[in-house]
mmCIF file of C-alpha atoms in Angstrom:
data_model
loop_
_atom_site.group_PDB
_atom_site.id
_atom_site.type_symbol
_atom_site.label_atom_id
_atom_site.label_comp_id
_atom_site.label_asym_id
_atom_site.label_seq_id
_atom_site.Cartn_x
_atom_site.Cartn_y
_atom_site.Cartn_z
ATOM 1 C CA MET A 1 -21.517 22.240 -7.551
ATOM 2 C CA LYS A 2 -18.225 23.504 -6.107
ATOM 3 C CA ARG A 3 -20.138 25.255 -3.319
ATOM 4 C CA LYS A 4 -21.969 22.036 -2.400
ATOM 5 C CA LEU A 5 -18.704 20.090 -2.398
ATOM 6 C CA SER A 6 -16.987 22.684 -0.224
ATOM 7 C CA ILE A 7 -19.839 22.609 2.272
ATOM 8 C CA THR A 8 -19.722 18.808 2.374
ATOM 9 C CA LEU A 9 -15.966 18.739 2.951
ATOM 10 C CA LEU A 10 -16.361 21.345 5.670
ATOM 11 C CA MET A 11 -18.952 19.124 7.352
ATOM 12 C CA ILE A 12 -16.582 16.160 7.161
ATOM 13 C CA TRP A 13 -13.762 18.208 8.665
ATOM 14 C CA ALA A 14 -16.054 19.441 11.424
ATOM 15 C CA LEU A 15 -17.062 15.841 12.127
ATOM 16 C CA VAL A 16 -13.407 14.836 12.414
ATOM 17 C CA MET A 17 -12.641 17.677 14.808
ATOM 18 C CA VAL A 18 -15.675 17.016 17.000
ATOM 19 C CA CYS A 19 -14.926 13.302 17.217
ATOM 20 C CA ALA A 20 -11.217 13.814 17.869
ATOM 21 C CA SER A 21 -11.780 16.351 20.610
ATOM 22 C CA ALA A 22 -14.386 14.155 22.252
ATOM 23 C CA LEU A 23 -12.431 10.912 22.156
ATOM 24 C CA GLY A 24 -8.803 12.026 22.262
ATOM 25 C CA GLU A 25 -5.967 12.095 19.757
ATOM 26 C CA ASP A 26 -5.449 8.330 19.894
ATOM 27 C CA ALA A 27 -9.094 7.532 19.169
ATOM 28 C CA ARG A 28 -9.725 5.244 16.214
ATOM 29 C CA ILE A 29 -13.451 4.533 16.688
ATOM 30 C CA PHE A 30 -15.899 7.326 15.788
ATOM 31 C CA ASP A 31 -19.372 5.913 16.438
ATOM 32 C CA ARG A 32 -21.595 8.817 15.344
ATOM 33 C CA ALA A 33 -24.506 6.424 14.725
ATOM 34 C CA ASP A 34 -24.292 5.103 18.307
ATOM 35 C CA LEU A 35 -24.114 1.473 17.203
ATOM 36 C CA LEU A 36 -21.669 0.292 19.870
ATOM 37 C CA THR A 37 -21.817 0.093 23.642
ATOM 38 C CA SER A 38 -19.014 1.512 25.756
ATOM 39 C CA SER A 39 -17.660 -1.951 26.528
ATOM 40 C CA GLU A 40 -17.756 -2.912 22.844
ATOM 41 C CA GLU A 41 -15.829 0.224 21.915
ATOM 42 C CA ALA A 42 -13.233 -0.574 24.567
ATOM 43 C CA GLN A 43 -12.800 -4.137 23.303
ATOM 44 C CA LEU A 44 -12.553 -3.024 19.685
ATOM 45 C CA GLY A 45 -10.081 -0.332 20.704
ATOM 46 C CA GLU A 46 -7.829 -3.023 22.173
ATOM 47 C CA LEU A 47 -8.074 -5.037 18.951
ATOM 48 C CA ILE A 48 -7.088 -1.986 16.924
ATOM 49 C CA ALA A 49 -4.149 -1.217 19.228
ATOM 50 C CA GLN A 50 -2.901 -4.783 18.781
ATOM 51 C CA PHE A 51 -3.484 -4.495 15.029
ATOM 52 C CA GLN A 52 -1.337 -1.346 14.913
ATOM 53 C CA GLU A 53 1.449 -2.964 16.907
ATOM 54 C CA ASP A 54 1.500 -6.131 14.794
ATOM 55 C CA THR A 55 1.188 -4.560 11.337
ATOM 56 C CA GLY A 56 2.642 -1.060 11.671
ATOM 57 C CA MET A 57 -0.466 0.248 9.909
ATOM 58 C CA ASP A 58 -3.611 2.027 11.077
ATOM 59 C CA PHE A 59 -7.248 0.962 11.409
ATOM 60 C CA VAL A 60 -10.077 3.491 11.801
ATOM 61 C CA VAL A 61 -13.816 2.893 12.264
ATOM 62 C CA VAL A 62 -16.479 5.495 11.443
ATOM 63 C CA THR A 63 -20.263 5.110 11.659
ATOM 64 C CA SER A 64 -22.933 7.572 10.558
ATOM 65 C CA ASP A 65 -26.735 7.699 10.370
ATOM 66 C CA THR A 66 -27.193 11.092 8.695
ATOM 67 C CA ALA A 67 -27.745 11.996 5.047
ATOM 68 C CA HIS A 68 -24.779 13.406 3.121
ATOM 69 C CA GLY A 69 -26.536 14.446 -0.062
ATOM 70 C CA ASP A 70 -24.703 13.559 -3.248
ATOM 71 C CA THR A 71 -21.408 12.923 -1.478
ATOM 72 C CA SER A 72 -20.304 9.311 -1.919
ATOM 73 C CA GLN A 73 -19.188 6.973 0.837
ATOM 74 C CA GLN A 74 -15.819 6.882 -0.917
ATOM 75 C CA THR A 75 -15.341 10.639 -0.583
ATOM 76 C CA ILE A 76 -16.471 10.684 3.043
ATOM 77 C CA ALA A 77 -14.161 7.806 4.025
ATOM 78 C CA ASP A 78 -11.134 9.147 2.139
ATOM 79 C CA GLU A 79 -11.522 12.695 3.431
ATOM 80 C CA PHE A 80 -12.109 11.571 7.011
ATOM 81 C CA TYR A 81 -8.915 9.513 6.968
ATOM 82 C CA ASP A 82 -6.822 12.242 5.348
ATOM 83 C CA ARG A 83 -8.101 15.138 7.424
ATOM 84 C CA GLY A 84 -7.884 13.123 10.617
ATOM 85 C CA GLY A 85 -4.145 12.663 10.090
ATOM 86 C CA PHE A 86 -4.317 8.892 10.531
ATOM 87 C CA GLY A 87 -1.554 6.460 9.616
ATOM 88 C CA LEU A 88 1.559 5.375 11.497
ATOM 89 C CA ASP A 89 4.271 5.800 8.845
ATOM 90 C CA GLU A 90 5.313 8.467 6.347
ATOM 91 C CA ASP A 91 2.873 7.037 3.773
ATOM 92 C CA ASN A 92 -0.021 7.128 6.286
ATOM 93 C CA SER A 93 -0.604 3.434 5.609
ATOM 94 C CA GLY A 94 -3.881 2.127 6.955
ATOM 95 C CA ILE A 95 -7.543 1.397 6.368
ATOM 96 C CA LEU A 96 -10.842 3.026 7.338
ATOM 97 C CA TYR A 97 -14.054 1.029 7.765
ATOM 98 C CA TYR A 98 -17.068 3.282 7.190
ATOM 99 C CA ILE A 99 -20.590 2.116 8.096
ATOM 100 C CA ASP A 100 -23.349 4.307 6.653
ATOM 101 C CA MET A 101 -26.645 3.414 8.342
ATOM 102 C CA TYR A 102 -28.635 6.016 6.388
ATOM 103 C CA GLU A 103 -27.765 4.449 3.030
ATOM 104 C CA ARG A 104 -27.235 0.933 4.441
ATOM 105 C CA TRP A 105 -23.773 0.838 2.913
ATOM 106 C CA HIS A 106 -20.346 -0.107 4.253
ATOM 107 C CA TYR A 107 -17.051 0.881 2.667
ATOM 108 C CA LEU A 108 -13.301 0.286 3.053
ATOM 109 C CA SER A 109 -10.806 3.043 2.217
ATOM 110 C CA THR A 110 -7.127 2.043 1.936
ATOM 111 C CA THR A 111 -4.036 4.254 2.005
ATOM 112 C CA GLY A 112 -0.283 3.766 1.542
ATOM 113 C CA ALA A 113 1.055 0.222 1.799
ATOM 114 C CA MET A 114 -2.425 -1.053 2.674
ATOM 115 C CA ILE A 115 -3.459 -0.549 -0.970
ATOM 116 C CA ASP A 116 -1.232 -3.440 -2.065
ATOM 117 C CA TYR A 117 -2.267 -5.775 0.744
ATOM 118 C CA MET A 118 -6.000 -5.157 0.338
ATOM 119 C CA THR A 119 -6.549 -5.781 -3.363
ATOM 120 C CA ASP A 120 -9.911 -5.312 -5.062
ATOM 121 C CA ALA A 121 -10.646 -9.011 -4.654
ATOM 122 C CA ARG A 122 -9.732 -9.029 -0.967
ATOM 123 C CA ILE A 123 -11.826 -5.932 -0.286
ATOM 124 C CA ASP A 124 -14.829 -7.458 -2.054
ATOM 125 C CA SER A 125 -14.433 -10.651 -0.027
ATOM 126 C CA ALA A 126 -14.156 -8.797 3.299
ATOM 127 C CA ILE A 127 -17.173 -6.607 2.527
ATOM 128 C CA GLU A 128 -19.225 -9.661 1.614
ATOM 129 C CA GLN A 129 -18.233 -11.595 4.748
ATOM 130 C CA CYS A 130 -19.116 -8.731 7.112
ATOM 131 C CA LYS A 131 -22.413 -7.893 5.428
ATOM 132 C CA SER A 132 -24.398 -10.535 7.301
ATOM 133 C CA TYR A 133 -23.352 -9.150 10.705
ATOM 134 C CA LEU A 134 -24.598 -5.683 9.779
ATOM 135 C CA SER A 135 -27.865 -7.067 8.417
ATOM 136 C CA ARG A 136 -28.474 -8.731 11.801
ATOM 137 C CA ALA A 137 -27.514 -5.554 13.695
ATOM 138 C CA GLN A 138 -24.412 -7.245 15.111
ATOM 139 C CA TYR A 139 -22.284 -4.168 14.616
ATOM 140 C CA ALA A 140 -19.466 -4.974 17.032
ATOM 141 C CA ASP A 141 -19.091 -8.398 15.423
ATOM 142 C CA ALA A 142 -18.931 -6.762 11.988
ATOM 143 C CA VAL A 143 -16.092 -4.466 13.036
ATOM 144 C CA SER A 144 -14.250 -7.220 14.901
ATOM 145 C CA SER A 145 -14.559 -9.519 11.903
ATOM 146 C CA MET A 146 -13.280 -6.806 9.568
ATOM 147 C CA ILE A 147 -10.216 -6.199 11.751
ATOM 148 C CA THR A 148 -9.483 -9.939 11.740
ATOM 149 C CA LEU A 149 -9.939 -10.275 7.969
ATOM 150 C CA VAL A 150 -7.637 -7.352 7.199
ATOM 151 C CA ARG A 151 -5.003 -8.688 9.594
ATOM 152 C CA LYS A 152 -5.114 -12.126 7.929
ATOM 153 C CA ASN A 153 -4.678 -10.587 4.493
ATOM 154 C CA ILE A 154 -1.636 -8.659 5.696
ATOM 155 C CA GLN A 155 -0.183 -11.861 7.143
ATOM 156 C CA LYS A 156 -0.663 -13.554 3.763
ATOM 157 C CA GLY A 157 1.479 -10.855 2.208
ATOM 158 C CA ILE A 158 1.129 -8.959 -1.050
ATOM 159 C CA PRO A 159 -0.301 -11.368 -3.664
ATOM 160 C CA GLU A 160 1.789 -12.613 -6.575
ATOM 161 C CA GLY A 161 1.217 -10.358 -9.571
ATOM 162 C CA GLN A 162 -0.328 -7.519 -7.548
ATOM 163 C CA TYR A 163 -0.293 -4.083 -9.185
ATOM 164 C CA GLN A 164 -2.033 -0.712 -8.865
ATOM 165 C CA TYR A 165 -4.074 0.860 -11.660
ATOM 166 C CA ASP A 166 -5.956 4.102 -12.247
ATOM 167 C CA VAL A 167 -9.691 3.462 -11.838
ATOM 168 C CA ILE A 168 -10.512 6.182 -14.377
ATOM 169 C CA THR A 169 -8.132 5.367 -17.236
ATOM 170 C CA GLY A 170 -7.287 1.746 -16.461
ATOM 171 C CA GLU A 171 -3.590 2.639 -16.756
ATOM 172 C CA ARG A 172 -1.293 0.394 -14.780
ATOM 173 C CA LEU A 173 0.614 2.487 -12.244
ATOM 174 C CA THR A 174 3.002 -0.089 -10.762
ATOM 175 C CA ALA A 175 4.775 -3.224 -11.956
ATOM 176 C CA ARG A 176 3.422 -6.623 -10.954
ATOM 177 C CA HIS A 177 4.632 -7.777 -7.562
ATOM 178 C CA LYS A 178 7.037 -10.726 -7.760
ATOM 179 C CA VAL A 179 7.177 -13.203 -4.894
ATOM 180 C CA LEU A 180 10.365 -15.300 -4.714
ATOM 181 C CA THR A 181 9.882 -19.001 -4.014
ATOM 182 C CA SER A 182 12.115 -20.740 -1.477
ATOM 183 C CA GLY A 183 14.085 -22.326 -4.330
ATOM 184 C CA GLU A 184 14.599 -18.993 -6.075
ATOM 185 C CA LEU A 185 15.663 -17.391 -2.803
ATOM 186 C CA LEU A 186 18.285 -20.105 -2.228
ATOM 187 C CA VAL A 187 19.641 -19.612 -5.761
ATOM 188 C CA VAL A 188 19.959 -15.862 -5.190
ATOM 189 C CA LEU A 189 21.732 -16.375 -1.859
ATOM 190 C CA ALA A 190 24.087 -18.989 -3.337
ATOM 191 C CA ALA A 191 24.944 -16.748 -6.289
ATOM 192 C CA GLY A 192 25.659 -13.865 -3.945
ATOM 193 C CA LEU A 193 27.905 -16.038 -1.772
ATOM 194 C CA ILE A 194 29.880 -17.332 -4.775
ATOM 195 C CA ALA A 195 30.330 -13.807 -6.135
ATOM 196 C CA TRP A 196 31.578 -12.622 -2.746
ATOM 197 C CA LEU A 197 34.084 -15.502 -2.471
ATOM 198 C CA ILE A 198 35.460 -14.852 -5.963
ATOM 199 C CA PHE A 199 35.772 -11.137 -5.303
ATOM 200 C CA SER A 200 37.532 -11.768 -1.982
ATOM 201 C CA ARG A 201 40.093 -14.126 -3.542
ATOM 202 C CA VAL A 202 40.827 -11.732 -6.399
ATOM 203 C CA VAL A 203 41.375 -8.799 -4.062
ATOM 204 C CA LYS A 204 43.492 -10.899 -1.724
ATOM 205 C CA GLY A 205 45.644 -12.107 -4.622
ATOM 206 C CA GLN A 206 46.236 -8.587 -5.858
ATOM 207 C CA TYR A 207 47.542 -7.355 -2.524
ATOM 208 C CA GLU A 208 49.665 -10.363 -1.578
ATOM 209 C CA LEU A 209 53.336 -10.433 -2.659
ATOM 210 C CA LYS A 210 53.654 -14.082 -1.585
ATOM 211 C CA GLY A 211 56.681 -13.458 0.622
ATOM 212 C CA GLN A 212 58.761 -11.664 -2.029
ATOM 213 C CA THR A 213 59.841 -8.034 -2.196
ATOM 214 C CA TYR A 214 61.329 -6.161 -5.087
ATOM 215 C CA GLU A 215 62.090 -2.635 -6.266
ATOM 216 C CA TYR A 216 60.900 -1.286 -9.579
ATOM 217 C CA SER A 217 62.538 1.747 -11.199
ATOM 218 C CA PHE A 218 59.696 3.439 -12.995
ATOM 219 C CA ARG A 219 61.985 6.186 -14.394
ATOM 220 C CA GLU A 220 64.239 3.685 -16.218
ATOM 221 C CA ASN A 221 61.566 1.206 -17.287
ATOM 222 C CA SER A 222 58.750 3.424 -18.452
ATOM 223 C CA LYS A 223 58.218 5.500 -21.559
ATOM 224 C CA VAL A 224 55.317 7.194 -23.319
ATOM 225 C CA ALA A 225 54.956 7.213 -27.094
ATOM 226 C CA ILE A 226 51.837 8.579 -28.795
ATOM 227 C CA VAL A 227 51.857 7.133 -32.307
ATOM 228 C CA ASP A 228 48.460 7.998 -33.745
ATOM 229 C CA ARG A 229 44.903 8.896 -32.758
ATOM 230 C CA GLN A 230 41.885 8.314 -34.934
ATOM 231 C CA ASP A 231 38.096 8.186 -34.341
ATOM 232 C CA ASN A 232 36.151 5.808 -36.601
ATOM 233 C CA TYR A 233 32.331 6.024 -36.864
ATOM 234 C CA LEU A 234 30.866 2.540 -36.855
ATOM 235 C CA ARG A 235 27.072 2.628 -36.663
ATOM 236 C CA THR A 236 24.008 3.905 -34.781
ATOM 237 C CA THR A 237 21.755 1.395 -33.023
ATOM 238 C CA THR A 238 18.159 2.166 -32.014
ATOM 239 C CA THR A 239 16.321 -0.127 -29.580
ATOM 240 C CA ARG A 240 12.541 -0.033 -29.212
ATOM 241 C CA THR A 241 10.624 -1.505 -26.279
ATOM 242 C CA ARG A 242 6.898 -2.205 -26.525
ATOM 243 C CA LYS A 243 4.810 -0.388 -23.908
ATOM 244 C CA PRO A 244 2.577 -2.838 -21.972
ATOM 245 C CA ASP A 245 -1.157 -2.593 -22.558
ATOM 246 C CA PRO A 246 -3.383 -1.402 -19.686
ATOM 247 C CA PRO A 247 -5.712 -3.944 -18.070
ATOM 248 C CA ARG A 248 -8.568 -4.794 -20.418
ATOM 249 C CA ASN A 249 -11.181 -4.899 -17.705
ATOM 250 C CA ASN A 250 -10.274 -1.448 -16.347
ATOM 251 C CA GLY A 251 -7.934 -3.169 -13.938
ATOM 252 C CA GLY A 252 -10.512 -5.232 -12.100
ATOM 253 C CA GLY A 253 -8.264 -8.124 -11.178
ATOM 254 C CA GLY A 254 -7.421 -10.255 -14.181
ATOM 255 C CA GLY A 255 -4.428 -12.611 -14.039
ATOM 256 C CA PHE A 256 -2.138 -13.551 -11.160
ATOM 257 C CA GLY A 257 -3.172 -11.788 -7.952
ATOM 258 C CA GLY A 258 -5.391 -9.184 -9.570
ATOM 259 C CA GLY A 259 -4.889 -5.530 -8.739
ATOM 260 C CA SER A 260 -5.893 -2.553 -6.644
ATOM 261 C CA GLY A 261 -7.846 0.296 -8.175
ATOM 262 C CA VAL A 262 -6.431 3.666 -7.128
ATOM 263 C CA HIS A 263 -8.065 7.098 -7.163
ATOM 264 C CA THR A 264 -6.922 10.454 -5.835
ATOM 265 C CA SER A 265 -8.755 12.346 -3.121
ATOM 266 C CA GLY A 266 -7.384 15.634 -1.830
ATOM 267 C CA GLY A 267 -3.995 14.881 -3.357
ATOM 268 C CA THR A 268 -3.686 11.471 -1.670
ATOM 269 C CA SER A 269 -3.984 8.112 -3.435
ATOM 270 C CA HIS A 270 -6.552 5.687 -2.061
ATOM 271 C CA GLY A 271 -7.894 2.263 -2.870
ATOM 272 C CA GLY A 272 -11.219 0.961 -1.678
ATOM 273 C CA GLY A 273 -14.580 -0.624 -2.265
ATOM 274 C CA GLY A 274 -17.890 -1.314 -0.592
ATOM 275 C CA GLY A 275 -21.448 -2.555 -0.887
ATOM 276 C CA ARG A 276 -24.927 -2.603 0.611
ATOM 277 C CA PHE A 277 -26.043 -4.612 3.617
#
């Protein structure tokens, strides 16, 4: 089993190297299934460049029409992204859209900050909306639509209540995301301003002598007298905090803004999801 996995990962790495050398270091479209024309690739490349500039995150497209044995689309997409060194920040934040023509399956792999923007529910929605384009062999439209959908979700922001959870154990990995309303934001700003004004007046009052000067003889007016010292034991207090329960549905999106399932591939955390077309 380990030998088969190693061979598969080697094939993925070889695919990355071949594609990168053929298309250049800045390439983000790897059309191994030859689904796109040259002009379509150029247009999609411009969309991706604009996407990168606007969001600060990466977008990669990979197509394939060959069999990969027992290796899942998830593994292929995750490994391709990781081994390709994609991502524009220190967390390698971005998304990879993988179209598998052999299995008739398309998949989204998310990394870094993209995991919180593209929740399970948003991934499912995007996959469903692009499915019809692939079924009609409108591959460029499918990719273009996916870029647009991901961009819109980023513009919406991280959903209220968003959290990450382990897809294997269901354990919640991050706290729910809190979005401040405009009213709450004004209250916070007002409280900060009041606190700053009070602090400023106190400090100013301490350093002002109000026009008077005086001399104080500390030698004549000070004395030290230690009368007694005693330590008294009062009591011991123990506080217990209840640990929150993991999501009941294995983290599939209950309550508030749902969540993002996270798994580890090659030491890197990824989110993702896909479906047939």
